[in-house]
Short mmCIF file of C-alpha atoms in Angstrom, two decimals:
data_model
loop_
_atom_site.label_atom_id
_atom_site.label_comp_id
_atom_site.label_asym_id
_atom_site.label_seq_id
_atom_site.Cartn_x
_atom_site.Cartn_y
_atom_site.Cartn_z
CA UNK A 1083 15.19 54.40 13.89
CA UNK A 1084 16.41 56.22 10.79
CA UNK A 1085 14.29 56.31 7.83
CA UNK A 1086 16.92 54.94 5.68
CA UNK A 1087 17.78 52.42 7.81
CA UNK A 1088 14.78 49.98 7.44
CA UNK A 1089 14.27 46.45 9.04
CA UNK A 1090 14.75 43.26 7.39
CA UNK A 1091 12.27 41.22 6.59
CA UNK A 1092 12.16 37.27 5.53
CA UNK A 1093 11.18 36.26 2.58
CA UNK A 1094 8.85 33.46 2.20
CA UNK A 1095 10.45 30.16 1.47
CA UNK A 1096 7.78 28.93 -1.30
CA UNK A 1097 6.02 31.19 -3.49
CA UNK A 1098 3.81 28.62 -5.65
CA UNK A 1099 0.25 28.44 -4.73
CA UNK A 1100 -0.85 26.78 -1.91
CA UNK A 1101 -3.82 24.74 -3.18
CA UNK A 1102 -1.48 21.86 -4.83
CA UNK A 1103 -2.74 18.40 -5.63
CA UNK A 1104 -1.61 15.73 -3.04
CA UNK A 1105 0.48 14.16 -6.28
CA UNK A 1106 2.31 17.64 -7.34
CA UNK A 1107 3.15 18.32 -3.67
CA UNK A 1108 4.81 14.57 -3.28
CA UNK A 1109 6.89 15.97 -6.38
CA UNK A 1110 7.74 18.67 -5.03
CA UNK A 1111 8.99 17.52 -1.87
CA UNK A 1112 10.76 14.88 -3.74
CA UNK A 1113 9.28 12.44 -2.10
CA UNK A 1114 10.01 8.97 -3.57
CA UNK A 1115 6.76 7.04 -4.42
CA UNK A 1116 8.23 3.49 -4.49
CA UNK A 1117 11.26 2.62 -2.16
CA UNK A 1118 13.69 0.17 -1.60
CA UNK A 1119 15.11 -0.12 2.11
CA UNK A 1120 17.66 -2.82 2.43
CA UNK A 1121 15.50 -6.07 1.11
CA UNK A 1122 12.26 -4.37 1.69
CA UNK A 1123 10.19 -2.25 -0.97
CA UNK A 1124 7.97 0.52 0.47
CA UNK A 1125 5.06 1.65 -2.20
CA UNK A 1126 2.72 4.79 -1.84
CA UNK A 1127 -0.63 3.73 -2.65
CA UNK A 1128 -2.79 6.94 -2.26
CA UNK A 1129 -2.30 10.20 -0.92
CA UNK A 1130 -5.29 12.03 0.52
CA UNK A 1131 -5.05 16.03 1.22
CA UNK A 1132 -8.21 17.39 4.06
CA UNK A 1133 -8.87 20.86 4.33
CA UNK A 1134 -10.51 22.05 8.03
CA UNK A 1135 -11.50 25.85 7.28
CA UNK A 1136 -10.27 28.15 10.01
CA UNK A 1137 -10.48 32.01 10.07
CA UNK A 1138 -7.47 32.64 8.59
CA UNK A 1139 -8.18 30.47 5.66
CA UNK A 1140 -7.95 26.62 5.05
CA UNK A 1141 -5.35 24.23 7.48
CA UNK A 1142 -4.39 21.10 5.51
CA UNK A 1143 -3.51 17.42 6.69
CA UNK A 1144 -2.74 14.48 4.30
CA UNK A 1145 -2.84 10.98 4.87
CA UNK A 1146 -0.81 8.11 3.37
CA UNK A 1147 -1.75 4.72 2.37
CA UNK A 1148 1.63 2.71 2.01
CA UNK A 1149 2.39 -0.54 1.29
CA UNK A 1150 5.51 -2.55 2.41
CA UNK A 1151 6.92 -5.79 1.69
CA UNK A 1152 10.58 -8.27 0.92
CA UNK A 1153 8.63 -10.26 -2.33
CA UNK A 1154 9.36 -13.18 -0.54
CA UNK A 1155 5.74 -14.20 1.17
CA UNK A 1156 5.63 -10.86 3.74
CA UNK A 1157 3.41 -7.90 3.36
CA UNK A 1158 1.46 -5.19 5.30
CA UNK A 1159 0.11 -1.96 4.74
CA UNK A 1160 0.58 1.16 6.86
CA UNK A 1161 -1.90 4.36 7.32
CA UNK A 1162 -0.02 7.44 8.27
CA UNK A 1163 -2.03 10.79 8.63
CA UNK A 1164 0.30 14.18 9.58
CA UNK A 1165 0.68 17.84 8.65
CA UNK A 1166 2.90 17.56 5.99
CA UNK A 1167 3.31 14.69 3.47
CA UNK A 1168 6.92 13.28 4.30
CA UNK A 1169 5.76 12.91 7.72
CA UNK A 1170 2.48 11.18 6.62
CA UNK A 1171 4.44 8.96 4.27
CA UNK A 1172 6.97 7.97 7.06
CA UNK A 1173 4.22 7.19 9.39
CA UNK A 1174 2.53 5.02 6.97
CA UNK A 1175 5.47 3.14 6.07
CA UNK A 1176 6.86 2.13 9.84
CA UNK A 1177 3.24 0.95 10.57
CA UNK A 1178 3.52 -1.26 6.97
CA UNK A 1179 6.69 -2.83 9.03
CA UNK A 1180 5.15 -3.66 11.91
CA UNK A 1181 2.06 -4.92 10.81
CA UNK A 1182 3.59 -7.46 8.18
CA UNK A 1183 2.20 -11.06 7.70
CA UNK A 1184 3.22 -14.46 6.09
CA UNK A 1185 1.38 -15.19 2.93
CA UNK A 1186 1.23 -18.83 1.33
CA UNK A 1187 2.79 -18.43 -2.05
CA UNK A 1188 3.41 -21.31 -5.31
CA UNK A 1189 6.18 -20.68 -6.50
CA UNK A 1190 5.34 -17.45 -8.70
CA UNK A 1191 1.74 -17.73 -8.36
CA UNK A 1192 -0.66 -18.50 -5.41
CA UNK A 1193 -1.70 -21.88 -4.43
CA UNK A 1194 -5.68 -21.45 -5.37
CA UNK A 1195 -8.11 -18.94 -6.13
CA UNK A 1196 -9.40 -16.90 -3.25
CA UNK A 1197 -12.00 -14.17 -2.60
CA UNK A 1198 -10.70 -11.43 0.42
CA UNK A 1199 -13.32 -8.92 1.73
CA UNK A 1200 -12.89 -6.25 3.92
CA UNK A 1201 -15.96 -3.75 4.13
CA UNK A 1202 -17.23 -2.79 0.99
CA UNK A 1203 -13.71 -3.85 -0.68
CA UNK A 1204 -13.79 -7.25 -2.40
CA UNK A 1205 -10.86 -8.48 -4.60
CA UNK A 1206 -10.60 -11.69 -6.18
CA UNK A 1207 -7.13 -13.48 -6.91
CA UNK A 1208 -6.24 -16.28 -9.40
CA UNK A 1209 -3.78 -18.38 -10.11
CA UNK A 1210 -1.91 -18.16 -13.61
CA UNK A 1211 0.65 -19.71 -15.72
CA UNK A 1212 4.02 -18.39 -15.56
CA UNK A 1213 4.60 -15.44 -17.75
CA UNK A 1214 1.11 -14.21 -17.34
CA UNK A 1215 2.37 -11.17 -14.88
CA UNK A 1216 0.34 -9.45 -12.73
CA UNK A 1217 -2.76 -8.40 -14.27
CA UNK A 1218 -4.21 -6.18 -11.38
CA UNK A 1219 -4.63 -2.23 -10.94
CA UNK A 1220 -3.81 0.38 -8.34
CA UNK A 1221 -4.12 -0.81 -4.80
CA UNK A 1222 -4.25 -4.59 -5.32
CA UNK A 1223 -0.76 -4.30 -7.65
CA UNK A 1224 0.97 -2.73 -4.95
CA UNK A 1225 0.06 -5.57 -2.35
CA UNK A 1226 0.44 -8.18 -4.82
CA UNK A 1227 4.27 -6.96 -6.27
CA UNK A 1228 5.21 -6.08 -2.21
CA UNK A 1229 4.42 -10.10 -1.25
CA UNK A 1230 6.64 -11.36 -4.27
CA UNK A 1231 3.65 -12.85 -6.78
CA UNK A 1232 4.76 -12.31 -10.01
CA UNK A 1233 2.05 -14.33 -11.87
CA UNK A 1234 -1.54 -13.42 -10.89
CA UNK A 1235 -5.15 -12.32 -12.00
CA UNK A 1236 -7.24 -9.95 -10.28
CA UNK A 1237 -10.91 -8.12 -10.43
CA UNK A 1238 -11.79 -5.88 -7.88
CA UNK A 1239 -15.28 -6.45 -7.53
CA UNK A 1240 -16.29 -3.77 -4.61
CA UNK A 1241 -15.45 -0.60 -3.42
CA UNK A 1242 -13.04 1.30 -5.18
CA UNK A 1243 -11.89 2.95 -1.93
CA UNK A 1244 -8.18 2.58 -1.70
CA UNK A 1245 -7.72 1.51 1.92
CA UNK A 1246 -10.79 -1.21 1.99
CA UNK A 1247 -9.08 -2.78 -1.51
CA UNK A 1248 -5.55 -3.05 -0.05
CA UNK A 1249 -7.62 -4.53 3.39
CA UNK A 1250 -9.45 -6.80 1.22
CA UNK A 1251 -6.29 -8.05 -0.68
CA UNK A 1252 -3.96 -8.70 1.96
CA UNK A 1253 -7.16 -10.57 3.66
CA UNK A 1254 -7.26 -12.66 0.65
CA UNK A 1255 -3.63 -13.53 0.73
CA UNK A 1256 -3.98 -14.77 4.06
CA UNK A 1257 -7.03 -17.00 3.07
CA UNK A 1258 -4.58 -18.92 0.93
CA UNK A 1259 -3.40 -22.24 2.34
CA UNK A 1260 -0.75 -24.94 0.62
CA UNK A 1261 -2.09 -27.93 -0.89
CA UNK A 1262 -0.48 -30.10 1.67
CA UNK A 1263 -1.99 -28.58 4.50
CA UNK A 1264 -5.53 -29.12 2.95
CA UNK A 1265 -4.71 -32.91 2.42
CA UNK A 1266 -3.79 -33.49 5.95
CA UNK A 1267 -7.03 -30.99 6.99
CA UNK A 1268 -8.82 -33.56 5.24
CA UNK A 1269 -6.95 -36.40 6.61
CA UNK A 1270 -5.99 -37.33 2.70
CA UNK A 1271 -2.05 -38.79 2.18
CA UNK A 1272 -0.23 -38.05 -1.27
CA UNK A 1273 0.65 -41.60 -2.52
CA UNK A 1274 4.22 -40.67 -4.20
CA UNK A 1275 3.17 -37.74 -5.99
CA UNK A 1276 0.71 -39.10 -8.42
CA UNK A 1277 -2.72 -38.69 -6.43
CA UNK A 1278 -4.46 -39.39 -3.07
CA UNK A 1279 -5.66 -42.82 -1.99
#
């Protein structure tokens, strides 16, 4: 070759550092935290970044906690884990789909209070008048605004560890029962409305 005629080289596609927070690379990526597809909201609950050190440096993978539901009774939660964040984040949300389940709603609220528990995770759920909202944080919100409460109090009484909360409040939702199946559980008959005979 000539020296004046020199190769060409690529130049790299991003030039920002590396070591980004889990939130500023979803931003980046333009990665939409909340979704709607068709009827069916998606929500990103927590995004978790692992570093395995190689001898090159650090390798990254991320993880994905989402949370999918049609706020009319159905809800599940997904757990995607990949190399990049979309892909984590897609993963998560098609396992939300498939694992959804029926939840026992009252009109906007639930039917009674209820205590769900999954490992260290325990959330407790109760009823409230309508117009209250949803007084809940973080990982219980999500699961509580994907099944289509709209009234609802919540304390998180265990672990704060994202996954185990959203376990322990879609564990709770399924605790819930109408009160007309707990009458005929108890072999009790509604006499027009008023009370039970």
């Amino acid at each position: 070759m000539s020296p004046e005629k020199k190769p060409k080289l690529a130049k790299p596609l991003a030039t920002k550092n590396t070591e980004a927070s889990p939130v500023a690379v979803v931003d980046e990526l333009g990665v939409e935290l909340e979704h709607d597809a068709g009827e069916l909201i998606e929500k990103v609950v927590y995004v978790n970044r692992s570093a395995k050190v190689v001898k090159g440096g650090r390798r990254f993978h991320f993880s994905a906690l989402v949370v999918a539901g049609d706020r009319r009774g159905h809800v599940g939660y997904g757990f995607g884990k990949a190399n990049e964040v979309a892909d984590a984040i897609r993963k998560g949300t098609e396992q939300a789909k498939i694992s959804m389940v029926t939840v026992n709603l009252k009109d906007s609220t639930i039917p009674h209070e209820v205590l769900g528990v999954f490992g260290g995770g325990r959330v407790l759920l109760r009823p409230a008048s309508p117009g209250t909202g949803v007084i809940a944080g973080g990982g219980v919100r999500a699961v509580i605004e994907a099944a289509g409460v709209r009234d609802v109090l919540t304390k998180s009484l265990g672990s704060s560890n994202a996954v185990n909360v959203v376990k322990a409040t879609i564990d709770a939702l399924l605790r819930l029962r109408p009160r007309e199946e707990i009458m005929r559980v108890r072999g009790l008959a509604r006499v027009g409305g008023a009370g039970v005979s």
